[in-house]
Short mmCIF file of C-alpha atoms and ligand atoms in Angstrom, two decimals:
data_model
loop_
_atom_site.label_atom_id
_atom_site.label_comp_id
_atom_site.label_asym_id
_atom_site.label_seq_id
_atom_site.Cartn_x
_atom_site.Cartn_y
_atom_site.Cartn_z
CA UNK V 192 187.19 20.75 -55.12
CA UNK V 193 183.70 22.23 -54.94
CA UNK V 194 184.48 25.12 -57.53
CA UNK V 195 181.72 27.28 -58.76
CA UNK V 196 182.72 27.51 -62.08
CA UNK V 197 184.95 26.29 -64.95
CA UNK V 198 186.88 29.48 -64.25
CA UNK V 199 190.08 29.68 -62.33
CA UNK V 200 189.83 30.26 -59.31
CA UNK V 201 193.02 29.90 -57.55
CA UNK V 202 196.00 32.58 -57.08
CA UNK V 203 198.21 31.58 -59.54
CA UNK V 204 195.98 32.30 -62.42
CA UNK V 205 197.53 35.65 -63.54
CA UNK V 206 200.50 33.69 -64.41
CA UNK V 207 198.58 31.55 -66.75
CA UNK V 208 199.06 31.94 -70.57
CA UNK V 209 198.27 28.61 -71.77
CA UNK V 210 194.52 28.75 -73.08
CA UNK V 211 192.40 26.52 -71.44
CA UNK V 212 190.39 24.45 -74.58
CA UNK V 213 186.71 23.76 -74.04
CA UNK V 214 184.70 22.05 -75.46
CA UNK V 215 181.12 23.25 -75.81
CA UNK V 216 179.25 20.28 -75.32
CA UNK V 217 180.72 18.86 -72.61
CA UNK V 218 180.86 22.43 -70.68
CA UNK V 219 177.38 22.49 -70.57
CA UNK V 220 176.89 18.84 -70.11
CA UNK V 221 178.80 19.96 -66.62
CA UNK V 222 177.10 22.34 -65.93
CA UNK V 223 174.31 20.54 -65.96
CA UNK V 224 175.41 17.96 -63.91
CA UNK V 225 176.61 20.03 -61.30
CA UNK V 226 173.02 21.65 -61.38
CA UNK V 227 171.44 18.52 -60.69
CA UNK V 228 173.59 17.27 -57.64
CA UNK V 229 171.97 17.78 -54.83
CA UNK V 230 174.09 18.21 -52.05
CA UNK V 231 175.98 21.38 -51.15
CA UNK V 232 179.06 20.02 -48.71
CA UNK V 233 181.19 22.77 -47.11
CA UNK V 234 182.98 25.07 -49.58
CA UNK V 235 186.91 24.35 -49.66
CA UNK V 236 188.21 28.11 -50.51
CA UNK V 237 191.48 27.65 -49.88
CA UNK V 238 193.55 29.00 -53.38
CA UNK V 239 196.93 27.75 -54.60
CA UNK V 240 199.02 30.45 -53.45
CA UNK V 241 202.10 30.56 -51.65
CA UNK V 242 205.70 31.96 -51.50
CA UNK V 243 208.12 28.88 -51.07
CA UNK V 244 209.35 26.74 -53.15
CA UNK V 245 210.30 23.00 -51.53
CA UNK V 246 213.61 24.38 -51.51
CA UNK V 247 212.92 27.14 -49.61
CA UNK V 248 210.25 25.92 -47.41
CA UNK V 249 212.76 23.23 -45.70
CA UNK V 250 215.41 25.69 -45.65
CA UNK V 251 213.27 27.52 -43.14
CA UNK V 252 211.96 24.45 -41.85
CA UNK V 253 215.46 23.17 -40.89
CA UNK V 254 216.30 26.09 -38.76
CA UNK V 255 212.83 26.01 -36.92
CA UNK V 256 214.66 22.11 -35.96
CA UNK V 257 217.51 23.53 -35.31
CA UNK V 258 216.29 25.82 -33.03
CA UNK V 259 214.11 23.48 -31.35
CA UNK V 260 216.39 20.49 -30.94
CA UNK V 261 218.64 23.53 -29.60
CA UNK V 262 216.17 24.55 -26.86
CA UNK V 263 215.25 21.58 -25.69
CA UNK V 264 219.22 20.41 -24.89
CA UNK V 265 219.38 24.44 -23.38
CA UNK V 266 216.97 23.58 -20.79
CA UNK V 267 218.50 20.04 -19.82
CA UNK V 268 221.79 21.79 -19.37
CA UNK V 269 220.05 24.00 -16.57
CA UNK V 270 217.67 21.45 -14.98
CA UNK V 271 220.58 20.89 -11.93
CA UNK V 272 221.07 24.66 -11.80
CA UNK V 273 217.24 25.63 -11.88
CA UNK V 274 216.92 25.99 -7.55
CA UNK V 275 213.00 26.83 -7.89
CA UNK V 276 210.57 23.78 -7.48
CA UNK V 277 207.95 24.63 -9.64
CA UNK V 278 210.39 26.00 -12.56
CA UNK V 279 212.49 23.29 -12.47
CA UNK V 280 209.24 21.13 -12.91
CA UNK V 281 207.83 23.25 -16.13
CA UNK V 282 211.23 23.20 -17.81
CA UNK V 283 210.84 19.20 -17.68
CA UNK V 284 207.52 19.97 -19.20
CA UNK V 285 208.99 22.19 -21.95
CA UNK V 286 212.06 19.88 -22.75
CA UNK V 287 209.54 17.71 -24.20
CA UNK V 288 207.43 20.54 -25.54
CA UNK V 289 211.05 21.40 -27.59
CA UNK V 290 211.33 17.86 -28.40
CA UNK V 291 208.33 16.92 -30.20
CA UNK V 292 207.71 20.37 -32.20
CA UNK V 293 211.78 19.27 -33.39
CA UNK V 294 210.86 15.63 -34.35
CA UNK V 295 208.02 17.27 -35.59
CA UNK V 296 209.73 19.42 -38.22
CA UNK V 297 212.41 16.96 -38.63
CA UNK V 298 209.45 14.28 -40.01
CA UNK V 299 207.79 17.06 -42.47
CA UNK V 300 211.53 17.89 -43.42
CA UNK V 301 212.24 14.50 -44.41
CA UNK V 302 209.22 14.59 -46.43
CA UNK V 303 210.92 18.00 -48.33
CA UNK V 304 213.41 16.10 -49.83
CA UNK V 305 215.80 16.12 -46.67
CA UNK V 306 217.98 13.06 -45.61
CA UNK V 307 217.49 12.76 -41.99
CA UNK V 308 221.18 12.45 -41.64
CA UNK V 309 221.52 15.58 -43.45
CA UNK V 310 218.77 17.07 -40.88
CA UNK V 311 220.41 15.80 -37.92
CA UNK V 312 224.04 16.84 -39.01
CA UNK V 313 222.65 20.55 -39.63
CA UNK V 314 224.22 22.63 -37.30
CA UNK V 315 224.32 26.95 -37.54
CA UNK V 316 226.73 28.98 -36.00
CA UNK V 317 225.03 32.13 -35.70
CA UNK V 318 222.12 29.94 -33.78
CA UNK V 319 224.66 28.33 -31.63
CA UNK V 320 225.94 31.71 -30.65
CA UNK V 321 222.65 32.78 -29.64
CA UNK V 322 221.84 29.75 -27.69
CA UNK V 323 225.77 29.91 -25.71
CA UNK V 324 224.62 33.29 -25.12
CA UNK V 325 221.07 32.37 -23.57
CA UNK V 326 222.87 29.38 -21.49
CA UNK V 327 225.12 32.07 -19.78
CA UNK V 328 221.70 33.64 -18.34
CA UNK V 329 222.54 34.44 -14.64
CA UNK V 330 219.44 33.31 -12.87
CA UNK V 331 216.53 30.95 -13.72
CA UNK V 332 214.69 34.03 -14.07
CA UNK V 333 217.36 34.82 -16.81
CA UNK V 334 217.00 31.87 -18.66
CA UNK V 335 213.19 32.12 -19.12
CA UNK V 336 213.19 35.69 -19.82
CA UNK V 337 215.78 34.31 -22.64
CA UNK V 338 213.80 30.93 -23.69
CA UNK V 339 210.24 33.12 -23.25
CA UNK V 340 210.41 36.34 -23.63
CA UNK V 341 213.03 36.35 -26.55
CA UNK V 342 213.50 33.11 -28.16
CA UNK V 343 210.02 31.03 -27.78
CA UNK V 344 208.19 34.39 -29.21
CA UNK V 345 210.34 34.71 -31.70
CA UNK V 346 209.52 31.23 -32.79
CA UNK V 347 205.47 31.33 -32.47
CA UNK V 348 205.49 34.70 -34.81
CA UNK V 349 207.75 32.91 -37.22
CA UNK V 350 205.62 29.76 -37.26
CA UNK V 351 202.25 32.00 -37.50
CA UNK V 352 203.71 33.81 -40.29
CA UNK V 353 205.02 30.53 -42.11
CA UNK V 354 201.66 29.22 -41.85
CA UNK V 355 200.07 31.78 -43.55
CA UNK V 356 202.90 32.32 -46.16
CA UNK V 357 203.15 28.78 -47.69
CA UNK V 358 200.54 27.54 -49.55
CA UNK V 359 197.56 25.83 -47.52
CA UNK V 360 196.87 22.90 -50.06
CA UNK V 361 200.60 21.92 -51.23
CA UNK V 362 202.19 22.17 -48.38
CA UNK V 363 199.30 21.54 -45.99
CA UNK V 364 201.36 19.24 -44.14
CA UNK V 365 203.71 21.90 -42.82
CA UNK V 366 200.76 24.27 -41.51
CA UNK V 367 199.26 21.40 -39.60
CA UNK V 368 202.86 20.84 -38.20
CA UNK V 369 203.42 23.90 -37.06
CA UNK V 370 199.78 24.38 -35.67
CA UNK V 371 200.36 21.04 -33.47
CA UNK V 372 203.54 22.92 -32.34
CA UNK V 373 201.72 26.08 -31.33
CA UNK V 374 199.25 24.26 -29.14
CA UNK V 375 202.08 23.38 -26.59
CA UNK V 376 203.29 27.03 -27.54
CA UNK V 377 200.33 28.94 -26.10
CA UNK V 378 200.43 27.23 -22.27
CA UNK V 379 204.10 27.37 -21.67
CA UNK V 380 204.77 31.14 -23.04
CA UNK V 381 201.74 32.13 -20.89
CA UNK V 382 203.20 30.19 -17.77
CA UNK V 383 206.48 32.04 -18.05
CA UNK V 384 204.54 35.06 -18.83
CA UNK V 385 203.54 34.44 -15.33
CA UNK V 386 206.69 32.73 -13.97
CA UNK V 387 208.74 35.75 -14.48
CA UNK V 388 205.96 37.84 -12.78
CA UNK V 389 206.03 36.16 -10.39
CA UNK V 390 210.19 36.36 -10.08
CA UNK V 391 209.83 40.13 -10.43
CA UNK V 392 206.90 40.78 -7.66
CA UNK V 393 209.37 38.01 -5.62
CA UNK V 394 211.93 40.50 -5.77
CA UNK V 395 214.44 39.74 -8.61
CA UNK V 396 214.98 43.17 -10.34
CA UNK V 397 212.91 44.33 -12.91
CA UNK V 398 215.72 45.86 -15.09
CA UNK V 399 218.11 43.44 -15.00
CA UNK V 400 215.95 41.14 -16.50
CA UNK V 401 214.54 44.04 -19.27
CA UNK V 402 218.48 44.39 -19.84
CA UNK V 403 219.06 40.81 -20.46
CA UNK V 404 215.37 40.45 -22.46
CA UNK V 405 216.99 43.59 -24.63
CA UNK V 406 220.53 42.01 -25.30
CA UNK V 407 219.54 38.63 -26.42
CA UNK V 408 216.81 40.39 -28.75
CA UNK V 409 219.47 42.57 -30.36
CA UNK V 410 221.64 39.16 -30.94
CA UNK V 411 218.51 36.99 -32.46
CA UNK V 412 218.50 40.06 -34.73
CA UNK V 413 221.93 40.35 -35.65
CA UNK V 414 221.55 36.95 -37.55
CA UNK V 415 218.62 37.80 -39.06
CA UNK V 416 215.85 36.39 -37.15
CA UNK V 417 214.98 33.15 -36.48
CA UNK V 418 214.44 32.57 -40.94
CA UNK V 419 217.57 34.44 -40.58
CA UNK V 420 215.42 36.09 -43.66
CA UNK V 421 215.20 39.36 -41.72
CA UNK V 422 217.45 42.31 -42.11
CA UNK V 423 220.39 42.17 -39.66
CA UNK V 424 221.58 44.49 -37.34
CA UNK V 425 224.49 45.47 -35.12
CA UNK V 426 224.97 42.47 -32.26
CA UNK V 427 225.64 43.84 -28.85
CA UNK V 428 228.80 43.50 -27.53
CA UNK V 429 230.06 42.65 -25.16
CA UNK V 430 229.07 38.79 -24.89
CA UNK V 431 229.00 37.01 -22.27
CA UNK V 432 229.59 33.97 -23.85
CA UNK V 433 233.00 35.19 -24.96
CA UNK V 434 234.00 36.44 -21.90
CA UNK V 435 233.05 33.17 -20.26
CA UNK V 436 232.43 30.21 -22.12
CA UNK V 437 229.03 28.04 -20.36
CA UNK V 438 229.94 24.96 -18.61
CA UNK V 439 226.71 23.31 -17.14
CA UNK V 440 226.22 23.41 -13.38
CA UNK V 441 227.17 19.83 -11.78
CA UNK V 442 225.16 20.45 -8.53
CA UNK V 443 221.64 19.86 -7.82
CA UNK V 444 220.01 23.43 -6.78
CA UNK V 445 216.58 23.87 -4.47
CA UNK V 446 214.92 26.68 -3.30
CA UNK V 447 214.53 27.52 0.74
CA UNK V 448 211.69 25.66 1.17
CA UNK V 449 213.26 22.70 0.80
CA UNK V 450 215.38 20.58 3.81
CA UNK V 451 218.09 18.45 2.40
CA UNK V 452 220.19 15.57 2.44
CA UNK V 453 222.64 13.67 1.03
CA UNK V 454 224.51 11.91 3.19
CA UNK V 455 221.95 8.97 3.04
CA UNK V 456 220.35 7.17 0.85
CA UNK V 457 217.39 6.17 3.33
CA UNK V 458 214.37 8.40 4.85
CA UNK V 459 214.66 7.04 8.30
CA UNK V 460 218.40 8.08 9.08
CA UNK V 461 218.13 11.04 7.64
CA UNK V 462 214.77 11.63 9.25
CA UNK V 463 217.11 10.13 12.78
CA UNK V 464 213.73 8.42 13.77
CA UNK V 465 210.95 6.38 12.24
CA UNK V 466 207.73 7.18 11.34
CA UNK V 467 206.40 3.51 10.58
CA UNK V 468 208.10 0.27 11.87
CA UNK V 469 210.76 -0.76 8.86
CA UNK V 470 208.75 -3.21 6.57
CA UNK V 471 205.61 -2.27 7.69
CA UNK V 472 203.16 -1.33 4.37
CA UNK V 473 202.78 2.34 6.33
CA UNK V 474 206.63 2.40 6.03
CA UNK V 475 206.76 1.27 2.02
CA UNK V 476 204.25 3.53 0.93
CA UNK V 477 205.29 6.86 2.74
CA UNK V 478 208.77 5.50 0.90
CA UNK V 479 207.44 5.11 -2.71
CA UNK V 480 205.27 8.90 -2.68
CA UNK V 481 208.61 10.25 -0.89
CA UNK V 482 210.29 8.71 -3.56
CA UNK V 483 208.09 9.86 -6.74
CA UNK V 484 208.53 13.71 -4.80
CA UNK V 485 212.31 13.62 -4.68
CA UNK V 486 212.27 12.08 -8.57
CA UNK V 487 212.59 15.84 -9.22
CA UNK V 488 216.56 14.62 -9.61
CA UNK V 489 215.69 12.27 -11.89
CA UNK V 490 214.43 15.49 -14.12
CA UNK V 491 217.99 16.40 -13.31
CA UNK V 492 219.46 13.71 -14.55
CA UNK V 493 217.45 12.90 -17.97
CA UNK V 494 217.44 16.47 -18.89
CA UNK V 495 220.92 16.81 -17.96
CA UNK V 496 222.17 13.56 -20.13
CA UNK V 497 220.09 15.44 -23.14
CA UNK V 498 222.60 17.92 -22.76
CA UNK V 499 225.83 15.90 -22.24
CA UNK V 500 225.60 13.80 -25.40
CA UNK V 501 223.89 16.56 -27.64
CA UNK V 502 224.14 15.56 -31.21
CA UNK V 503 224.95 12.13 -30.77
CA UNK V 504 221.63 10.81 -31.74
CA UNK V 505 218.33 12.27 -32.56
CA UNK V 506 215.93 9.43 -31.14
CA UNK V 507 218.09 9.13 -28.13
CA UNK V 508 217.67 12.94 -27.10
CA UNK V 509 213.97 12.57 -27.98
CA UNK V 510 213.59 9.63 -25.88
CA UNK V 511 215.50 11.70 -23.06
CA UNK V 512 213.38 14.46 -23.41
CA UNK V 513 210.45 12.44 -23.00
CA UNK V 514 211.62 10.60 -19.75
CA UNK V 515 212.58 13.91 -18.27
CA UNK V 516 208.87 15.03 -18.83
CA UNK V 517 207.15 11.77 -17.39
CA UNK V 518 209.83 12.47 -14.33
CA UNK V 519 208.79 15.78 -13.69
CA UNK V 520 205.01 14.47 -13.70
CA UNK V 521 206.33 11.96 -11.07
CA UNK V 522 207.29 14.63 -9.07
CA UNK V 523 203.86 16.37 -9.12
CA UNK V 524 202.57 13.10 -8.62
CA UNK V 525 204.80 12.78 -5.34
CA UNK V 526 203.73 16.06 -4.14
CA UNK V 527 200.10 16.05 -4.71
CA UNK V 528 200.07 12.34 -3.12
CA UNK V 529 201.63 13.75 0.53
CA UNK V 530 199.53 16.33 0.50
CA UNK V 531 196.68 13.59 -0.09
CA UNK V 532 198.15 12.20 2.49
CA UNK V 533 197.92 15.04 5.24
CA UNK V 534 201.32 16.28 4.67
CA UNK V 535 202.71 19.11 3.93
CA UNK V 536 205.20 18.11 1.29
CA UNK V 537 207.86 20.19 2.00
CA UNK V 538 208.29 19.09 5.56
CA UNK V 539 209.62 15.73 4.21
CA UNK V 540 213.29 15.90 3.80
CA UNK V 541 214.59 15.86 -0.16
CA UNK V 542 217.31 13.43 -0.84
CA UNK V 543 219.67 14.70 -3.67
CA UNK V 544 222.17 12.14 -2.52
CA UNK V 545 221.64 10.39 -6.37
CA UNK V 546 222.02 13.95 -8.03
CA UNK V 547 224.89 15.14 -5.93
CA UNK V 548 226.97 11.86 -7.24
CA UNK V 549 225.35 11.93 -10.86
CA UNK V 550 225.64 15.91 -11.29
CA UNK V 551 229.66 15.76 -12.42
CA UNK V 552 229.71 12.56 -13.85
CA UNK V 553 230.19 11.09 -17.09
CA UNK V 554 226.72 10.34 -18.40
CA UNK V 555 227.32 6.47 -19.74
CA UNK V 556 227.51 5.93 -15.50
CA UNK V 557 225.20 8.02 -14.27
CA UNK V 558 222.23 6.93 -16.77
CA UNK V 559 223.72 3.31 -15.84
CA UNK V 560 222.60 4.16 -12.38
CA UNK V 561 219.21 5.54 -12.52
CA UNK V 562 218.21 3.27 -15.29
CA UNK V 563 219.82 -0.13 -15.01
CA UNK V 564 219.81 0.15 -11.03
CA UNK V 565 216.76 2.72 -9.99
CA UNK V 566 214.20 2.31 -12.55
CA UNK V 567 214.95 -1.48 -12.86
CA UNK V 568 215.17 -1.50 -8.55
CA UNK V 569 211.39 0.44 -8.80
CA UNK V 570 210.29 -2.70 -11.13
CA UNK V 571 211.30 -5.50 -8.98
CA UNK V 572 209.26 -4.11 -5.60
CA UNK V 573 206.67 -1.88 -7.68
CA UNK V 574 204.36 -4.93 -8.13
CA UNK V 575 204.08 -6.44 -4.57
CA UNK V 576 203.88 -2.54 -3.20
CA UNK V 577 200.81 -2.74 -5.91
CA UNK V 578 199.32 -5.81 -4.89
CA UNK V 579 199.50 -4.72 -0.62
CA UNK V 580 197.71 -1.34 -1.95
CA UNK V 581 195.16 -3.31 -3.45
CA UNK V 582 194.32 -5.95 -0.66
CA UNK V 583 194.29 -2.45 1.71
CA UNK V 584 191.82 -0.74 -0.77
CA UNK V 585 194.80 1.83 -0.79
CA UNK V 586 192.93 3.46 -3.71
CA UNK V 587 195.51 6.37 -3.98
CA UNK V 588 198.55 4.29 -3.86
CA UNK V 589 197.24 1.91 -6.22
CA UNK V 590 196.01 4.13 -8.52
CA UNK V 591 199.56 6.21 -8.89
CA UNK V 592 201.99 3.42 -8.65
CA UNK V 593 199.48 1.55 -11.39
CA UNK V 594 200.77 4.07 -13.78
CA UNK V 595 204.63 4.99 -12.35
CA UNK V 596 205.08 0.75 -13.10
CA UNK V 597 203.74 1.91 -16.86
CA UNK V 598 206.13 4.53 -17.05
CA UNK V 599 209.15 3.08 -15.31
CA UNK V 600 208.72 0.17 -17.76
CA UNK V 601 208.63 2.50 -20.90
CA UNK V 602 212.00 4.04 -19.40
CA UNK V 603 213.91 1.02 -18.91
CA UNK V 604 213.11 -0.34 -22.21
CA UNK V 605 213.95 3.23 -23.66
CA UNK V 606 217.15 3.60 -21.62
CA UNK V 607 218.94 0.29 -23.13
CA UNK V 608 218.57 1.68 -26.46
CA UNK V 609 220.02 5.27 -25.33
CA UNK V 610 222.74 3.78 -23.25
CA UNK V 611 224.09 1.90 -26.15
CA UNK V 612 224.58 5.68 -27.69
CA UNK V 613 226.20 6.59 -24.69
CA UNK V 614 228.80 3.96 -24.24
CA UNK V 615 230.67 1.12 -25.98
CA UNK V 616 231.47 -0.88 -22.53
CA UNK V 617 229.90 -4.26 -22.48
CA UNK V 618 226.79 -4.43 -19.78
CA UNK V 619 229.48 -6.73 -16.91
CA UNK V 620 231.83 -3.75 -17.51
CA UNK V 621 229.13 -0.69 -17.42
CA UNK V 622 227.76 -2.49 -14.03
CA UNK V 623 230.84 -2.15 -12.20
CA UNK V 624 232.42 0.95 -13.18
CA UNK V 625 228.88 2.69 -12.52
CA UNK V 626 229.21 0.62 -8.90
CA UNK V 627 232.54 1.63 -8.34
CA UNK V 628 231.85 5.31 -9.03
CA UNK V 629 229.16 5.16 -6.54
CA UNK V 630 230.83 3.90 -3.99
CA UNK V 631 233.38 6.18 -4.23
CA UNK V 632 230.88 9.24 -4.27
CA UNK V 633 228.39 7.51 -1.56
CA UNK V 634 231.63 7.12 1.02
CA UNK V 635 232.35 10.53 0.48
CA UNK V 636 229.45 11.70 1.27
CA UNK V 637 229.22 9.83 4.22
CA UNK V 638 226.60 7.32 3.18
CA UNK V 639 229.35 4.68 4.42
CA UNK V 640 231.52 4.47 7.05
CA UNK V 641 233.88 1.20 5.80
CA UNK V 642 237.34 1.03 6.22
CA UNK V 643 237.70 -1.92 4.38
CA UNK V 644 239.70 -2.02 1.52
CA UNK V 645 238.55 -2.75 -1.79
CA UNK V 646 234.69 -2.11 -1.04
CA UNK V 647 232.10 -1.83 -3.82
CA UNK V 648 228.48 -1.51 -3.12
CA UNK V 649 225.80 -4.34 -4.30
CA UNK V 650 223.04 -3.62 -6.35
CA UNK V 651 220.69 -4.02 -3.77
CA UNK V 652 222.23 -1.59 -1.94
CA UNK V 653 222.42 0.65 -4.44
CA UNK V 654 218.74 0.31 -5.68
CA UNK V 655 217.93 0.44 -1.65
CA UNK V 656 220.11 3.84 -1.29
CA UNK V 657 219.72 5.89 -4.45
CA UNK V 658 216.55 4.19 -5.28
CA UNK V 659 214.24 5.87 -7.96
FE1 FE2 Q 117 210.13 8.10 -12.27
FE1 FE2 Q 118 211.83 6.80 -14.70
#
C-alpha cells in the first residue's frame, strides 16, 4: 500500500480505539526512507470500507445464483416455443450468458464459506414463483420483456450496487465477479432493448407488453427485490401461474419465413429433385452448411434438456448451456455460409424432422440421439468432407467445418458425462430404446413406409436421416 502517511487512512478508522504505539526513532527512520525512494507507482486509494459481512455477502451472492441458474433453465424451456429465427438464436446466446455469470457466483460462493452442495441444493420459493410466472409469458415478445425488461435489469442494478457496497480490497474477488458478469450484461439487455422494438414496430401491441413488463415488476417486488433486502409490496393477483401451471412447449416453432419439413430426414426428397448428383462433393457440402443452418433444433434440444433435468447436476446444465450456445453459432454459421454461397438462406427448406420426434420426449433418448448418433454421425464423415474441401481449395468449407469438427468433438466428449446424469440404462440398452423411439416417431411421420413387423432403424440410417 502506497500510503502517505503513518496515519490511517482507511474507513474504518473512526471505529478504532486501540492506540497505535510509535516509536520515535523508527517513525522518522520511515519517513526517511520513504523520502528517499524514488519511484512514485500508481496510488492504490481504495479504503477498507464496506457493508457485508462474509455472512451476508454470500447470502446475497447465493440468490444472484439462484437467479441465474434460474434464467438460464427459463430460456431452455422456451427455445422449441421461441418461432422467431433470430430470437431463438440470441436466447442460445444468453443461456450461456446465464450460465457462466451462475458458475461464476457459485465459484466466489464456495470461496464464502459455502459447500457447493449446499449452493446447488439452494432453492427459493418466492424466486421460483417469479420465474413460473415469467415462463407463462404469452409470446416470445413476452418472455423478453420478462427476462429484459424486468428481471435482467433488475439483476445489473443489483450487481452495480453490490459492487460498490462491499468492500473493494476484502472482497475484491466478488466485484471482479460481478464486473465479468456485466460485460455479457450490457450486449444482450441492449439487443432486447432492440428485439422488443423491433416486436412492437412489427406489430405486437405496445400495451400488452407494458401490462405484462408492469405485473412481473410488481411480483419481483413483492419478495423484496432480487436481495429480497428491499421493502415488499402487494403482489398482483391474479397469477397466471396459478391459474395455469407452465408445461414447456414440445413442438419446434418458426417464423413465416421459413418452409418446412419433417417428413424426411434427407434434402433431396424433401426438395422432390436434386440439386447435385448424390455423392458428388457439390452434393456433401450444400448438405453439411444446410445442415449447420437447420442445427437451430439442436439449440432446441440442448436448451430444452437444460430444462428437463433442472437441478440434477450443476456441471451438467453448465455443459448444456454451453453446447446450446456453440449450436446457435452453428446456425449463424449455416446461414452466413449459404448466403456465401449465393443463396438466399431461407429458400432452403428447414428440416425439424429431429425436433418434432425429440420435442416430447424423455431427455435420456433424445440427448442419446443427437449426441451418441448426430454429433458422433458428424465425426465419422466430418474429416473426409474436410480433406475434399481442402484438395478443392474450398476455403469456406474448410475453414467452417475446421472448427464445427472442434466443437462437435467438445460435445460428444461433454455429452457422455451429462448422459450418465440423465439415465442409469447401460449404453446396449440406451442405443436401442433411443432407436426404437425413433422409429416409431420417424414412421409416423412418414419418413418410412415399412410394413414389416418388428422394424428398427440402423444407426446409419439414423445418423443419415436426423443427422446433425
Ligand atoms: Fe452443431
Ligand atoms: Fe453439437
Amino acid at each position: 500500500m502506497n500510503t502517505e502517511s503513518p496515519k490511517d487512512t482507511t474507513g474504518l478508522s473512526a471505529q478504532r480505539t486501540i492506540p497505535a504505539i510509535s516509536f520515535p526513532h523508527q517513525l522518522a527512520a520511515a519517513v526517511e526512507r520513504k523520502r528517499a525512494y524514488p519511484y512514485r507507482f500508481p496510488r492504490d486509494t481504495r479504503q477498507l470500507r464496506g457493508k457485508y459481512s462474509v455472512a451476508e455477502n454470500a447470502r446475497r451472492l447465493l440468490r444472484f445464483f439462484y437467479f441465474e441458474r434460474r434464467l438460464m433453465q427459463a430460456l431452455g424451456a422456451w427455445t422449441l416455443s421461441i418461432p422467431e429465427f433470430e430470437v431463438k438464436l440470441e436466447t442460445g446466446r444468453h443461456i450461456f450468458y446465464h450460465a457462466d455469470a451462475a458458475r461464476l457466483l457459485r465459484e466466489r460462493l464456495n470461496e464464502q464459506e459455502m459447500r457447493l452442495r449446499d449452493v446447488d441444493g439452494f432453492r427459493d420459493a418466492e424466486i421460483d414463483r417469479l420465474i413460473e410466472e415469467l415462463l407463462g409469458a404469452a409470446s416470445a415478445g413476452e418472455l423478453l420483456v420478462g427476462m429484459h425488461q424486468v428481471i435482467g435489469p433488475a439483476l445489473a442494478t443489483a450487481y452495480r450496487h453490490h459492487v460498490d457496497d462491499t468492500d473493494p480490497l476484502t472482497d475484491a474477488p466478488t466485484i471482479r465477479c460481478l464486473r465479468r458478469i456485466l460485460t455479457d450484461y450490457q450486449p444482450m439487455l441492449d439487443w432486447a432493448e432492440k428485439a422488443i422494438a423491433a416486436y412492437i414496430e412489427g406489430g405486437v401491441p405496445e400495451p400488452e407488453l407494458a401490462l405484462w413488463r408492469w405485473h412481473l415488476q410488481r411480483l419481483l417486488a413483492s419478495i423484496g427485490g432480487v436481495t429480497g433486502s428491499d421493502a415488499r409490496t402487494e403482489p398482483p393477483a391474479p397469477l397466471r401461474s396459478v391459474a395455469k401451471p407452465f408445461a414447456r412447449g414440445t413442438v419446434p416453432l418458426r417464423d413465416v419465413r421459413f418452409d418446412t419439413f419433417k417428413n424426411t430426414g434427407d434434402y433431396d426428397t424433401a426438395d422432390a429433385r436434386e440439386r447435385f448428383p448424390k455423392d458428388s462433393y457439390e452434393n456433401l457440402r450444400l448438405r453439411f452448411i444446410r445442415t449447420q443452418r437447420d442445427e437451430v433444433d439442436a439449440i432446441e434440444a440442448f436448451g430444452t434438456f437444460i430444462w428437463d433435468i433442472r437441478f440434477k447436476d450443476f456441471q451438467s446444465e453448465y455443459s448444456l448451456a454451453r453446447i446450446t450456445w456453440d449450436e446457435a453459432r452453428h446456425t449463424e454459421i449455416g446461414h452466413r455460409a449459404l448466403m456465401a454461397c449465393g443463396y438466399e438462406p431461407f429458400e432452403l427448406r428447414n428440416r425439424l424432422t429431429g425436433s418434432t420426434c425429440r420435442g416430447p420426449m424423455e431427455p435420456a433418448f433424445a440427448m442419446a440421439e443427437i449426441n451418441l448418433f448426430g454429433e458422433v454421425g458428424v465425426l465419422k464423415t466430418i474429416n473426409s468432407l474436410i480433406d475434399a474441401a481442402a484438395e478443392r481449395n474450398d476455403a469456406l468449407l474448410h475453414h467452417i467445418s475446421d472448427f464445427i469438427r472442434a466443437d462437435e468433438r467438445t460435445h460428444v466428449r461433454k455429452g457422455a458425462d451429462i448422459i450418465k446424469v440423465m439415465t442409469d440404462l447401460e449404453a446396449k440398452a440406451l442405443e436401442q430404446r433411443t432407436r426404437e423411439l425413433f422409429t416409431e416417431c420417424l414412421v409416423s411421420l412418414g419418413a418410412f413406409q415399412k410394413d414389416m413387423d418388428v422394424f428398427t432403424v440402423s444407426r446409419d440410417d439414423l445418423e443419415q436421416l436426423v443427422g446433425e
